Amino acid sequence: MQPSPGHSAHCDLIARDPLALENARTQATIRATAEALAERTGVEVPALEFLHGIVRFHGPPTQLTLIGLVAEVRAISQRWHQKHFDALLWQGEDE
């Protein structure tokens, strides 16, 4: 998915295993989580790009909530992935 016009800020989440993001169920879960969080918090749904081992979230450059939304998507999808695949999904501090 390409960012829509006017979107220029982005935030990336990097997978521990790049192949994990090729799983359609994992992509659908990440996308649904981002959409649900945006709806619940009243912010614009970010555009998502699934690159090799990276999920790139695009949002308005003035929307500081993009980072908070991405952080929450990371936490939720980390727990989901560990439960379903017995492995952490994202690089960085272990939860």
PDB file of N, CA and C in Angstrom:
ATOM      1  N   MET A   1       0.848  -1.176   0.000  1.00  0.00           N
ATOM      2  CA  MET A   1       0.000   0.000   0.000  1.00  0.00           C
ATOM      3  C   MET A   1       0.889   1.234   0.000  1.00  0.00           C
ATOM      4  N   GLN A   2       0.630   2.116  -0.883  1.00  0.00           N
ATOM      5  CA  GLN A   2       1.379   3.363  -0.955  1.00  0.00           C
ATOM      6  C   GLN A   2       0.719   4.401  -0.057  1.00  0.00           C
ATOM      7  N   PRO A   3       1.534   5.275   0.550  1.00  0.00           N
ATOM      8  CA  PRO A   3       0.943   6.324   1.362  1.00  0.00           C
ATOM      9  C   PRO A   3       0.073   7.240   0.512  1.00  0.00           C
ATOM     10  N   SER A   4      -1.006   7.723   1.091  1.00  0.00           N
ATOM     11  CA  SER A   4      -1.887   8.618   0.358  1.00  0.00           C
ATOM     12  C   SER A   4      -1.272  10.012   0.303  1.00  0.00           C
ATOM     13  N   PRO A   5      -1.734  10.841  -0.611  1.00  0.00           N
ATOM     14  CA  PRO A   5      -1.193  12.193  -0.735  1.00  0.00           C
ATOM     15  C   PRO A   5      -1.261  12.942   0.589  1.00  0.00           C
ATOM     16  N   GLY A   6      -0.219  13.704   0.892  1.00  0.00           N
ATOM     17  CA  GLY A   6      -0.181  14.468   2.131  1.00  0.00           C
ATOM     18  C   GLY A   6       0.445  13.710   3.286  1.00  0.00           C
ATOM     19  N   HIS A   7       0.699  12.423   3.096  1.00  0.00           N
ATOM     20  CA  HIS A   7       1.353  11.624   4.129  1.00  0.00           C
ATOM     21  C   HIS A   7       2.848  11.623   3.856  1.00  0.00           C
ATOM     22  N   SER A   8       3.617  12.056   4.831  1.00  0.00           N
ATOM     23  CA  SER A   8       5.052  12.053   4.603  1.00  0.00           C
ATOM     24  C   SER A   8       5.842  11.518   5.789  1.00  0.00           C
ATOM     25  N   ALA A   9       5.269  11.508   6.981  1.00  0.00           N
ATOM     26  CA  ALA A   9       5.981  10.963   8.135  1.00  0.00           C
ATOM     27  C   ALA A   9       5.818   9.450   8.145  1.00  0.00           C
ATOM     28  N   HIS A  10       6.832   8.751   8.633  1.00  0.00           N
ATOM     29  CA  HIS A  10       6.691   7.308   8.758  1.00  0.00           C
ATOM     30  C   HIS A  10       7.434   6.812   9.993  1.00  0.00           C
ATOM     31  N   CYS A  11       7.036   5.637  10.412  1.00  0.00           N
ATOM     32  CA  CYS A  11       7.650   4.971  11.557  1.00  0.00           C
ATOM     33  C   CYS A  11       7.748   3.496  11.198  1.00  0.00           C
ATOM     34  N   ASP A  12       8.904   2.871  11.457  1.00  0.00           N
ATOM     35  CA  ASP A  12       9.132   1.480  11.078  1.00  0.00           C
ATOM     36  C   ASP A  12       9.200   0.568  12.293  1.00  0.00           C
ATOM     37  N   LEU A  13       8.666  -0.635  12.126  1.00  0.00           N
ATOM     38  CA  LEU A  13       8.884  -1.723  13.071  1.00  0.00           C
ATOM     39  C   LEU A  13       9.681  -2.779  12.318  1.00  0.00           C
ATOM     40  N   ILE A  14      10.754  -3.268  12.932  1.00  0.00           N
ATOM     41  CA  ILE A  14      11.640  -4.221  12.280  1.00  0.00           C
ATOM     42  C   ILE A  14      11.489  -5.581  12.950  1.00  0.00           C
ATOM     43  N   ALA A  15      11.186  -6.580  12.133  1.00  0.00           N
ATOM     44  CA  ALA A  15      10.976  -7.935  12.640  1.00  0.00           C
ATOM     45  C   ALA A  15      12.300  -8.593  13.014  1.00  0.00           C
ATOM     46  N   ARG A  16      12.249  -9.440  14.028  1.00  0.00           N
ATOM     47  CA  ARG A  16      13.421 -10.254  14.383  1.00  0.00           C
ATOM     48  C   ARG A  16      13.752 -11.208  13.251  1.00  0.00           C
ATOM     49  N   ASP A  17      12.715 -11.802  12.672  1.00  0.00           N
ATOM     50  CA  ASP A  17      12.849 -12.727  11.558  1.00  0.00           C
ATOM     51  C   ASP A  17      12.092 -12.131  10.378  1.00  0.00           C
ATOM     52  N   PRO A  18      12.784 -11.664   9.345  1.00  0.00           N
ATOM     53  CA  PRO A  18      12.101 -11.029   8.218  1.00  0.00           C
ATOM     54  C   PRO A  18      11.010 -11.892   7.592  1.00  0.00           C
ATOM     55  N   LEU A  19      11.167 -13.194   7.629  1.00  0.00           N
ATOM     56  CA  LEU A  19      10.172 -14.085   7.033  1.00  0.00           C
ATOM     57  C   LEU A  19       8.855 -14.078   7.802  1.00  0.00           C
ATOM     58  N   ALA A  20       8.881 -13.686   9.066  1.00  0.00           N
ATOM     59  CA  ALA A  20       7.660 -13.666   9.873  1.00  0.00           C
ATOM     60  C   ALA A  20       6.611 -12.731   9.273  1.00  0.00           C
ATOM     61  N   LEU A  21       7.065 -11.656   8.644  1.00  0.00           N
ATOM     62  CA  LEU A  21       6.124 -10.689   8.071  1.00  0.00           C
ATOM     63  C   LEU A  21       5.587 -11.107   6.713  1.00  0.00           C
ATOM     64  N   GLU A  22       6.053 -12.212   6.184  1.00  0.00           N
ATOM     65  CA  GLU A  22       5.501 -12.734   4.932  1.00  0.00           C
ATOM     66  C   GLU A  22       4.250 -13.571   5.181  1.00  0.00           C
ATOM     67  N   ASN A  23       3.966 -13.892   6.441  1.00  0.00           N
ATOM     68  CA  ASN A  23       2.793 -14.659   6.818  1.00  0.00           C
ATOM     69  C   ASN A  23       1.558 -13.762   6.691  1.00  0.00           C
ATOM     70  N   ALA A  24       0.598 -14.193   5.865  1.00  0.00           N
ATOM     71  CA  ALA A  24      -0.603 -13.388   5.619  1.00  0.00           C
ATOM     72  C   ALA A  24      -1.404 -13.142   6.895  1.00  0.00           C
ATOM     73  N   ARG A  25      -1.467 -14.119   7.765  1.00  0.00           N
ATOM     74  CA  ARG A  25      -2.211 -13.968   9.026  1.00  0.00           C
ATOM     75  C   ARG A  25      -1.552 -12.915   9.909  1.00  0.00           C
ATOM     76  N   THR A  26      -0.227 -12.907   9.939  1.00  0.00           N
ATOM     77  CA  THR A  26       0.490 -11.909  10.728  1.00  0.00           C
ATOM     78  C   THR A  26       0.245 -10.514  10.160  1.00  0.00           C
ATOM     79  N   GLN A  27       0.323 -10.375   8.844  1.00  0.00           N
ATOM     80  CA  GLN A  27       0.056  -9.074   8.224  1.00  0.00           C
ATOM     81  C   GLN A  27      -1.364  -8.605   8.520  1.00  0.00           C
ATOM     82  N   ALA A  28      -2.323  -9.501   8.406  1.00  0.00           N
ATOM     83  CA  ALA A  28      -3.725  -9.137   8.661  1.00  0.00           C
ATOM     84  C   ALA A  28      -3.922  -8.712  10.111  1.00  0.00           C
ATOM     85  N   THR A  29      -3.256  -9.385  11.030  1.00  0.00           N
ATOM     86  CA  THR A  29      -3.378  -9.044  12.452  1.00  0.00           C
ATOM     87  C   THR A  29      -2.781  -7.675  12.732  1.00  0.00           C
ATOM     88  N   ILE A  30      -1.634  -7.385  12.156  1.00  0.00           N
ATOM     89  CA  ILE A  30      -0.994  -6.082  12.352  1.00  0.00           C
ATOM     90  C   ILE A  30      -1.875  -4.979  11.768  1.00  0.00           C
ATOM     91  N   ARG A  31      -2.383  -5.192  10.571  1.00  0.00           N
ATOM     92  CA  ARG A  31      -3.245  -4.197   9.916  1.00  0.00           C
ATOM     93  C   ARG A  31      -4.523  -3.971  10.739  1.00  0.00           C
ATOM     94  N   ALA A  32      -5.168  -5.055  11.171  1.00  0.00           N
ATOM     95  CA  ALA A  32      -6.403  -4.936  11.954  1.00  0.00           C
ATOM     96  C   ALA A  32      -6.147  -4.245  13.287  1.00  0.00           C
ATOM     97  N   THR A  33      -5.015  -4.527  13.900  1.00  0.00           N
ATOM     98  CA  THR A  33      -4.668  -3.880  15.167  1.00  0.00           C
ATOM     99  C   THR A  33      -4.498  -2.382  14.975  1.00  0.00           C
ATOM    100  N   ALA A  34      -3.794  -1.981  13.928  1.00  0.00           N
ATOM    101  CA  ALA A  34      -3.592  -0.554  13.659  1.00  0.00           C
ATOM    102  C   ALA A  34      -4.928   0.145  13.386  1.00  0.00           C
ATOM    103  N   GLU A  35      -5.784  -0.497  12.601  1.00  0.00           N
ATOM    104  CA  GLU A  35      -7.088   0.094  12.284  1.00  0.00           C
ATOM    105  C   GLU A  35      -7.964   0.220  13.526  1.00  0.00           C
ATOM    106  N   ALA A  36      -7.982  -0.812  14.356  1.00  0.00           N
ATOM    107  CA  ALA A  36      -8.800  -0.781  15.566  1.00  0.00           C
ATOM    108  C   ALA A  36      -8.302   0.276  16.544  1.00  0.00           C
ATOM    109  N   LEU A  37      -6.996   0.375  16.712  1.00  0.00           N
ATOM    110  CA  LEU A  37      -6.440   1.388  17.619  1.00  0.00           C
ATOM    111  C   LEU A  37      -6.728   2.797  17.115  1.00  0.00           C
ATOM    112  N   ALA A  38      -6.596   3.002  15.816  1.00  0.00           N
ATOM    113  CA  ALA A  38      -6.878   4.327  15.255  1.00  0.00           C
ATOM    114  C   ALA A  38      -8.340   4.697  15.471  1.00  0.00           C
ATOM    115  N   GLU A  39      -9.218   3.747  15.202  1.00  0.00           N
ATOM    116  CA  GLU A  39     -10.646   4.013  15.388  1.00  0.00           C
ATOM    117  C   GLU A  39     -10.972   4.297  16.855  1.00  0.00           C
ATOM    118  N   ARG A  40     -10.410   3.493  17.734  1.00  0.00           N
ATOM    119  CA  ARG A  40     -10.692   3.649  19.168  1.00  0.00           C
ATOM    120  C   ARG A  40     -10.172   4.970  19.721  1.00  0.00           C
ATOM    121  N   THR A  41      -9.045   5.451  19.191  1.00  0.00           N
ATOM    122  CA  THR A  41      -8.448   6.677  19.715  1.00  0.00           C
ATOM    123  C   THR A  41      -8.811   7.915  18.906  1.00  0.00           C
ATOM    124  N   GLY A  42      -9.547   7.717  17.805  1.00  0.00           N
ATOM    125  CA  GLY A  42      -9.999   8.855  17.023  1.00  0.00           C
ATOM    126  C   GLY A  42      -8.922   9.504  16.174  1.00  0.00           C
ATOM    127  N   VAL A  43      -7.924   8.734  15.764  1.00  0.00           N
ATOM    128  CA  VAL A  43      -6.883   9.278  14.892  1.00  0.00           C
ATOM    129  C   VAL A  43      -7.002   8.649  13.505  1.00  0.00           C
ATOM    130  N   GLU A  44      -6.343   9.260  12.551  1.00  0.00           N
ATOM    131  CA  GLU A  44      -6.354   8.747  11.182  1.00  0.00           C
ATOM    132  C   GLU A  44      -5.670   7.385  11.129  1.00  0.00           C
ATOM    133  N   VAL A  45      -6.254   6.475  10.374  1.00  0.00           N
ATOM    134  CA  VAL A  45      -5.654   5.156  10.187  1.00  0.00           C
ATOM    135  C   VAL A  45      -4.396   5.324   9.345  1.00  0.00           C
ATOM    136  N   PRO A  46      -3.245   4.869   9.844  1.00  0.00           N
ATOM    137  CA  PRO A  46      -2.031   5.012   9.051  1.00  0.00           C
ATOM    138  C   PRO A  46      -2.034   4.048   7.864  1.00  0.00           C
ATOM    139  N   ALA A  47      -1.353   4.436   6.802  1.00  0.00           N
ATOM    140  CA  ALA A  47      -1.113   3.524   5.685  1.00  0.00           C
ATOM    141  C   ALA A  47       0.028   2.596   6.120  1.00  0.00           C
ATOM    142  N   LEU A  48      -0.074   1.319   5.768  1.00  0.00           N
ATOM    143  CA  LEU A  48       0.959   0.349   6.118  1.00  0.00           C
ATOM    144  C   LEU A  48       1.592  -0.221   4.866  1.00  0.00           C
ATOM    145  N   GLU A  49       2.900  -0.381   4.919  1.00  0.00           N
ATOM    146  CA  GLU A  49       3.646  -1.068   3.864  1.00  0.00           C
ATOM    147  C   GLU A  49       4.380  -2.228   4.521  1.00  0.00           C
ATOM    148  N   PHE A  50       4.261  -3.398   3.932  1.00  0.00           N
ATOM    149  CA  PHE A  50       5.017  -4.552   4.404  1.00  0.00           C
ATOM    150  C   PHE A  50       6.189  -4.736   3.456  1.00  0.00           C
ATOM    151  N   LEU A  51       7.371  -4.432   3.952  1.00  0.00           N
ATOM    152  CA  LEU A  51       8.601  -4.573   3.200  1.00  0.00           C
ATOM    153  C   LEU A  51       9.307  -5.818   3.727  1.00  0.00           C
ATOM    154  N   HIS A  52      10.447  -6.164   3.202  1.00  0.00           N
ATOM    155  CA  HIS A  52      11.145  -7.357   3.687  1.00  0.00           C
ATOM    156  C   HIS A  52      11.610  -7.138   5.129  1.00  0.00           C
ATOM    157  N   GLY A  53      10.872  -7.716   6.061  1.00  0.00           N
ATOM    158  CA  GLY A  53      11.238  -7.638   7.471  1.00  0.00           C
ATOM    159  C   GLY A  53      10.875  -6.348   8.173  1.00  0.00           C
ATOM    160  N   ILE A  54      10.146  -5.478   7.502  1.00  0.00           N
ATOM    161  CA  ILE A  54       9.791  -4.168   8.068  1.00  0.00           C
ATOM    162  C   ILE A  54       8.314  -3.886   7.804  1.00  0.00           C
ATOM    163  N   VAL A  55       7.652  -3.311   8.807  1.00  0.00           N
ATOM    164  CA  VAL A  55       6.330  -2.729   8.577  1.00  0.00           C
ATOM    165  C   VAL A  55       6.528  -1.221   8.695  1.00  0.00           C
ATOM    166  N   ARG A  56       6.179  -0.503   7.646  1.00  0.00           N
ATOM    167  CA  ARG A  56       6.306   0.951   7.633  1.00  0.00           C
ATOM    168  C   ARG A  56       4.910   1.550   7.757  1.00  0.00           C
ATOM    169  N   PHE A  57       4.735   2.376   8.784  1.00  0.00           N
ATOM    170  CA  PHE A  57       3.482   3.079   9.051  1.00  0.00           C
ATOM    171  C   PHE A  57       3.646   4.506   8.544  1.00  0.00           C
ATOM    172  N   HIS A  58       2.743   4.955   7.681  1.00  0.00           N
ATOM    173  CA  HIS A  58       2.772   6.319   7.154  1.00  0.00           C
ATOM    174  C   HIS A  58       1.636   7.107   7.783  1.00  0.00           C
ATOM    175  N   GLY A  59       1.933   8.330   8.189  1.00  0.00           N
ATOM    176  CA  GLY A  59       0.912   9.192   8.758  1.00  0.00           C
ATOM    177  C   GLY A  59       1.235  10.651   8.487  1.00  0.00           C
ATOM    178  N   PRO A  60       0.298  11.534   8.819  1.00  0.00           N
ATOM    179  CA  PRO A  60       0.544  12.963   8.629  1.00  0.00           C
ATOM    180  C   PRO A  60       1.773  13.402   9.434  1.00  0.00           C
ATOM    181  N   PRO A  61       2.585  14.280   8.880  1.00  0.00           N
ATOM    182  CA  PRO A  61       3.810  14.677   9.578  1.00  0.00           C
ATOM    183  C   PRO A  61       3.550  15.396  10.898  1.00  0.00           C
ATOM    184  N   THR A  62       2.371  15.979  11.071  1.00  0.00           N
ATOM    185  CA  THR A  62       2.079  16.685  12.324  1.00  0.00           C
ATOM    186  C   THR A  62       1.388  15.792  13.347  1.00  0.00           C
ATOM    187  N   GLN A  63       1.117  14.559  12.985  1.00  0.00           N
ATOM    188  CA  GLN A  63       0.379  13.667  13.887  1.00  0.00           C
ATOM    189  C   GLN A  63       1.340  12.942  14.833  1.00  0.00           C
ATOM    190  N   LEU A  64       1.569  13.524  15.993  1.00  0.00           N
ATOM    191  CA  LEU A  64       2.483  12.928  16.961  1.00  0.00           C
ATOM    192  C   LEU A  64       1.953  11.600  17.491  1.00  0.00           C
ATOM    193  N   THR A  65       0.666  11.380  17.344  1.00  0.00           N
ATOM    194  CA  THR A  65       0.081  10.138  17.839  1.00  0.00           C
ATOM    195  C   THR A  65       0.498   8.933  17.014  1.00  0.00           C
ATOM    196  N   LEU A  66       1.103   9.136  15.842  1.00  0.00           N
ATOM    197  CA  LEU A  66       1.560   8.014  15.024  1.00  0.00           C
ATOM    198  C   LEU A  66       2.540   7.143  15.808  1.00  0.00           C
ATOM    199  N   ILE A  67       3.458   7.763  16.519  1.00  0.00           N
ATOM    200  CA  ILE A  67       4.439   7.001  17.290  1.00  0.00           C
ATOM    201  C   ILE A  67       3.758   6.213  18.400  1.00  0.00           C
ATOM    202  N   GLY A  68       2.812   6.825  19.076  1.00  0.00           N
ATOM    203  CA  GLY A  68       2.083   6.118  20.127  1.00  0.00           C
ATOM    204  C   GLY A  68       1.280   4.958  19.583  1.00  0.00           C
ATOM    205  N   LEU A  69       0.636   5.158  18.438  1.00  0.00           N
ATOM    206  CA  LEU A  69      -0.135   4.094  17.811  1.00  0.00           C
ATOM    207  C   LEU A  69       0.777   2.942  17.411  1.00  0.00           C
ATOM    208  N   VAL A  70       1.916   3.255  16.813  1.00  0.00           N
ATOM    209  CA  VAL A  70       2.860   2.211  16.396  1.00  0.00           C
ATOM    210  C   VAL A  70       3.393   1.456  17.621  1.00  0.00           C
ATOM    211  N   ALA A  71       3.670   2.157  18.693  1.00  0.00           N
ATOM    212  CA  ALA A  71       4.145   1.495  19.908  1.00  0.00           C
ATOM    213  C   ALA A  71       3.113   0.517  20.452  1.00  0.00           C
ATOM    214  N   GLU A  72       1.851   0.910  20.405  1.00  0.00           N
ATOM    215  CA  GLU A  72       0.788   0.022  20.885  1.00  0.00           C
ATOM    216  C   GLU A  72       0.592  -1.162  19.946  1.00  0.00           C
ATOM    217  N   VAL A  73       0.659  -0.921  18.624  1.00  0.00           N
ATOM    218  CA  VAL A  73       0.583  -2.023  17.665  1.00  0.00           C
ATOM    219  C   VAL A  73       1.718  -3.007  17.931  1.00  0.00           C
ATOM    220  N   ARG A  74       2.893  -2.489  18.209  1.00  0.00           N
ATOM    221  CA  ARG A  74       4.045  -3.342  18.497  1.00  0.00           C
ATOM    222  C   ARG A  74       3.788  -4.223  19.714  1.00  0.00           C
ATOM    223  N   ALA A  75       3.316  -3.632  20.783  1.00  0.00           N
ATOM    224  CA  ALA A  75       3.083  -4.392  22.013  1.00  0.00           C
ATOM    225  C   ALA A  75       2.016  -5.469  21.818  1.00  0.00           C
ATOM    226  N   ILE A  76       0.917  -5.111  21.185  1.00  0.00           N
ATOM    227  CA  ILE A  76      -0.177  -6.065  20.989  1.00  0.00           C
ATOM    228  C   ILE A  76       0.239  -7.187  20.045  1.00  0.00           C
ATOM    229  N   SER A  77       0.863  -6.823  18.917  1.00  0.00           N
ATOM    230  CA  SER A  77       1.251  -7.857  17.953  1.00  0.00           C
ATOM    231  C   SER A  77       2.403  -8.709  18.474  1.00  0.00           C
ATOM    232  N   GLN A  78       3.236  -8.169  19.345  1.00  0.00           N
ATOM    233  CA  GLN A  78       4.312  -8.958  19.966  1.00  0.00           C
ATOM    234  C   GLN A  78       3.703 -10.076  20.824  1.00  0.00           C
ATOM    235  N   ARG A  79       2.723  -9.724  21.642  1.00  0.00           N
ATOM    236  CA  ARG A  79       2.058 -10.729  22.491  1.00  0.00           C
ATOM    237  C   ARG A  79       1.322 -11.756  21.632  1.00  0.00           C
ATOM    238  N   TRP A  80       0.608 -11.287  20.603  1.00  0.00           N
ATOM    239  CA  TRP A  80      -0.137 -12.195  19.727  1.00  0.00           C
ATOM    240  C   TRP A  80       0.807 -13.179  19.035  1.00  0.00           C
ATOM    241  N   HIS A  81       1.901 -12.676  18.493  1.00  0.00           N
ATOM    242  CA  HIS A  81       2.839 -13.516  17.758  1.00  0.00           C
ATOM    243  C   HIS A  81       3.498 -14.536  18.686  1.00  0.00           C
ATOM    244  N   GLN A  82       3.848 -14.119  19.876  1.00  0.00           N
ATOM    245  CA  GLN A  82       4.467 -15.052  20.821  1.00  0.00           C
ATOM    246  C   GLN A  82       3.482 -16.156  21.209  1.00  0.00           C
ATOM    247  N   LYS A  83       2.220 -15.804  21.394  1.00  0.00           N
ATOM    248  CA  LYS A  83       1.198 -16.794  21.746  1.00  0.00           C
ATOM    249  C   LYS A  83       0.974 -17.797  20.613  1.00  0.00           C
ATOM    250  N   HIS A  84       0.918 -17.308  19.368  1.00  0.00           N
ATOM    251  CA  HIS A  84       0.582 -18.174  18.235  1.00  0.00           C
ATOM    252  C   HIS A  84       1.773 -18.873  17.597  1.00  0.00           C
ATOM    253  N   PHE A  85       2.961 -18.278  17.703  1.00  0.00           N
ATOM    254  CA  PHE A  85       4.132 -18.842  17.034  1.00  0.00           C
ATOM    255  C   PHE A  85       5.283 -19.138  17.995  1.00  0.00           C
ATOM    256  N   ASP A  86       5.069 -18.879  19.292  1.00  0.00           N
ATOM    257  CA  ASP A  86       6.083 -19.124  20.324  1.00  0.00           C
ATOM    258  C   ASP A  86       7.415 -18.444  20.004  1.00  0.00           C
ATOM    259  N   ALA A  87       7.332 -17.241  19.454  1.00  0.00           N
ATOM    260  CA  ALA A  87       8.529 -16.463  19.126  1.00  0.00           C
ATOM    261  C   ALA A  87       8.171 -14.982  19.152  1.00  0.00           C
ATOM    262  N   LEU A  88       9.116 -14.158  19.591  1.00  0.00           N
ATOM    263  CA  LEU A  88       8.900 -12.713  19.539  1.00  0.00           C
ATOM    264  C   LEU A  88       8.974 -12.248  18.093  1.00  0.00           C
ATOM    265  N   LEU A  89       8.195 -11.242  17.761  1.00  0.00           N
ATOM    266  CA  LEU A  89       8.113 -10.749  16.397  1.00  0.00           C
ATOM    267  C   LEU A  89       9.084  -9.604  16.128  1.00  0.00           C
ATOM    268  N   TRP A  90       9.183  -8.661  17.041  1.00  0.00           N
ATOM    269  CA  TRP A  90       9.920  -7.423  16.787  1.00  0.00           C
ATOM    270  C   TRP A  90      11.289  -7.397  17.441  1.00  0.00           C
ATOM    271  N   GLN A  91      12.211  -6.685  16.797  1.00  0.00           N
ATOM    272  CA  GLN A  91      13.530  -6.433  17.370  1.00  0.00           C
ATOM    273  C   GLN A  91      13.393  -5.415  18.481  1.00  0.00           C
ATOM    274  N   GLY A  92      14.359  -5.391  19.357  1.00  0.00           N
ATOM    275  CA  GLY A  92      14.355  -4.415  20.443  1.00  0.00           C
ATOM    276  C   GLY A  92      14.204  -5.110  21.770  1.00  0.00           C
ATOM    277  N   GLU A  93      13.872  -4.325  22.772  1.00  0.00           N
ATOM    278  CA  GLU A  93      13.720  -4.898  24.113  1.00  0.00           C
ATOM    279  C   GLU A  93      12.677  -5.992  24.133  1.00  0.00           C
ATOM    280  N   ASP A  94      12.988  -7.054  24.840  1.00  0.00           N
ATOM    281  CA  ASP A  94      12.015  -8.117  25.026  1.00  0.00           C
ATOM    282  C   ASP A  94      10.985  -7.650  26.041  1.00  0.00           C
ATOM    283  N   GLU A  95       9.758  -8.085  25.799  1.00  0.00           N
ATOM    284  CA  GLU A  95       8.677  -7.686  26.721  1.00  0.00           C
ATOM    285  C   GLU A  95       8.494  -8.727  27.788  1.00  0.00           C
TER     286      GLU A  95
END
